[in-house]
Amino acid sequence: MTPPQIPPPRPVPEAAARRVVLVRAFLLLALLGNTACAMSGQIQERTSRSSVSLGAAAQHRGRVYGSAVSQQALEDRDFRSLLLQQVGSLTPENGLKWEVVQPQRGHFDFRQGDALLRLARRHGLEMRGHTLVWGQQEPPWLQTVASSDLGPILKAHIQMVVGHYRGQLRSWDVINEPISDDGSGLRRHRWWRALGPEYIALALEWAHQSDPGARLLINEYGLEAETPAAATKRRGLLALLRQLQRRDVPLHGLGIQAHLQAGPAPGRYDALAEFLKQVQALGLEIQITELDVDDRQLPGDPELRDRVVAAEYDRFLAAVLSNPAVRQVTTWGLSDRYTWLNSQAPRPDGRGQRALPFDEALQAKRAVAVMRERFTRATSATVSRGDRIATEQSTQKEADGIERADAVLLQQGILR
Ligand code: XIL
């Protein structure tokens, strides 16, 4: 059965806006002569640049800009219209997690996911699936289940949820945060305890059978920093990706969450860029899936925070958008009015986090200009909308570090 196609990207709305601006500029020119001509040129340039949405800027280079969205945010009309103006893709922030989708054993609730999908389709946007195996935001009933039942329960969940959206979601974060916090091995959550390391391959297989056209991702956090812990995590994850590929497990991409921290020293992303090259060499698509910049460590002054946060977006995007395998950038929210950081990582001074591109009043902050510029100047993506990724076999010689990481994981019985 051929799954229905995701509708093509909606037409870039600013083309019409630009025409209007041009006509106005022309009239002005006719009226005011040469001096006005130079001025209107500047105005036109400014107007058309600032009216380019983030989604349209990304689309110029074959990329997609998206945002996660919560149920609460969707009910805010002003926020919703900003969202629809800016993005090419939507991720349900919580709406497809276990606790929402299967609150009682065998009872599935797709209302939130379905509503988001309807909205996405109405506006020609893609929707991402998030997430199937994580170990968090799970319903209480799972705790009462015998370990031997967890395999069939996971299989049924994946078949039901992925099957429900078959042909309609371009990609799924099948496995969320598989590597332990210290990077030394796999996270020991209930799925690992019940099924062992094999849970990863099994979940990917079940998802693939349920929607053969969906791109299946492993999604991970804590990979960005230039710290020993992040380096260990990158090595471990790379080893895992290679192992899965060797076994022909259906895995199409890697999600980099990218919950960044703005600190006293600017973040450096050279090691991340190197890592992304290695992932690209495996023929995997890369998505930035949850980008935001936690400003907890910065002083209260909003202007200062906006400058530092924008600079962090700038450096990060410069590093990742130089890689053509990076197909999509999703921020974890769009406006500071709705950011998970205010509840999960509140600022000690009680002020709201300024972590996202738009502020609480839905006004564009400096980060928007920076992001737009980075999208516009980036090299074109090799993975464009709707294309199946070419599985380019890695010809890269395995680096010593990766081999060592493999060995460590093998010793721990993480990989077969
Ligand atoms: C967060 C949501 O934003 C919150 O609303 C919720 O309370 C907790 O989860 N990594 C992930 C996301 O993969 O699913 C998390 O989302 C943020 C961290």
Short mmCIF file of N, CA and C and ligand atoms in Angstrom, two decimals, residues 93-94 97 130 134 137 176-177 219 257 259 290 332 340 344, ligand 1:
data_model
loop_
_atom_site.label_atom_id
_atom_site.label_comp_id
_atom_site.label_asym_id
_atom_site.label_seq_id
_atom_site.Cartn_x
_atom_site.Cartn_y
_atom_site.Cartn_z
N GLU A 93 5.01 18.50 21.59
CA GLU A 93 5.96 18.56 22.70
C GLU A 93 5.74 17.40 23.67
N ASN A 94 4.49 17.07 23.91
CA ASN A 94 4.16 15.95 24.81
C ASN A 94 3.09 15.03 24.24
N LYS A 97 3.61 11.21 23.68
CA LYS A 97 4.36 10.44 24.66
C LYS A 97 3.43 9.40 25.30
N HIS A 130 7.20 12.09 18.07
CA HIS A 130 8.10 12.14 19.23
C HIS A 130 7.30 11.65 20.44
N TRP A 134 11.56 5.82 25.64
CA TRP A 134 12.34 6.84 26.36
C TRP A 134 12.58 6.45 27.81
N GLN A 137 7.97 10.11 31.25
CA GLN A 137 6.58 10.46 30.91
C GLN A 137 5.79 9.23 30.48
N ASN A 176 14.59 7.57 22.29
CA ASN A 176 14.97 8.86 22.87
C ASN A 176 15.99 8.66 23.99
N GLU A 177 17.09 9.40 23.90
CA GLU A 177 18.11 9.43 24.96
C GLU A 177 18.59 8.05 25.40
N ASN A 219 17.36 9.78 18.99
CA ASN A 219 17.41 11.19 19.39
C ASN A 219 18.17 11.28 20.71
N GLN A 257 19.41 16.74 20.13
CA GLN A 257 18.45 17.59 20.83
C GLN A 257 18.92 19.05 20.91
N HIS A 259 19.89 21.08 23.60
CA HIS A 259 19.47 22.00 24.67
C HIS A 259 20.74 22.69 25.15
N GLU A 290 15.64 19.70 19.16
CA GLU A 290 15.05 20.35 20.34
C GLU A 290 15.83 21.59 20.75
N TRP A 332 12.77 23.94 20.51
CA TRP A 332 11.83 23.34 21.47
C TRP A 332 10.91 24.45 21.98
N TRP A 340 9.63 25.06 28.12
CA TRP A 340 9.69 24.07 29.20
C TRP A 340 10.70 24.46 30.27
N GLN A 344 11.24 23.47 34.20
CA GLN A 344 12.27 22.46 34.44
C GLN A 344 13.62 23.05 34.84
C1 XIL B 1 9.78 18.04 27.86
C2 XIL B 1 8.56 18.92 27.63
O1 XIL B 1 8.97 20.08 26.97
C3 XIL B 1 7.92 19.26 28.95
O2 XIL B 1 6.69 19.93 28.73
C4 XIL B 1 7.67 18.00 29.77
O3 XIL B 1 7.16 18.35 31.03
C5 XIL B 1 8.93 17.19 29.93
O4 XIL B 1 9.47 16.92 28.64
N1 XIL B 1 14.02 15.94 25.94
C6 XIL B 1 12.95 15.46 25.22
C7 XIL B 1 11.64 16.13 25.32
O5 XIL B 1 13.13 14.55 24.41
O6 XIL B 1 10.57 15.25 25.15
C8 XIL B 1 11.49 16.86 26.63
O7 XIL B 1 10.26 17.60 26.60
C9 XIL B 1 12.67 17.78 26.84
C10 XIL B 1 13.94 16.98 26.93
#
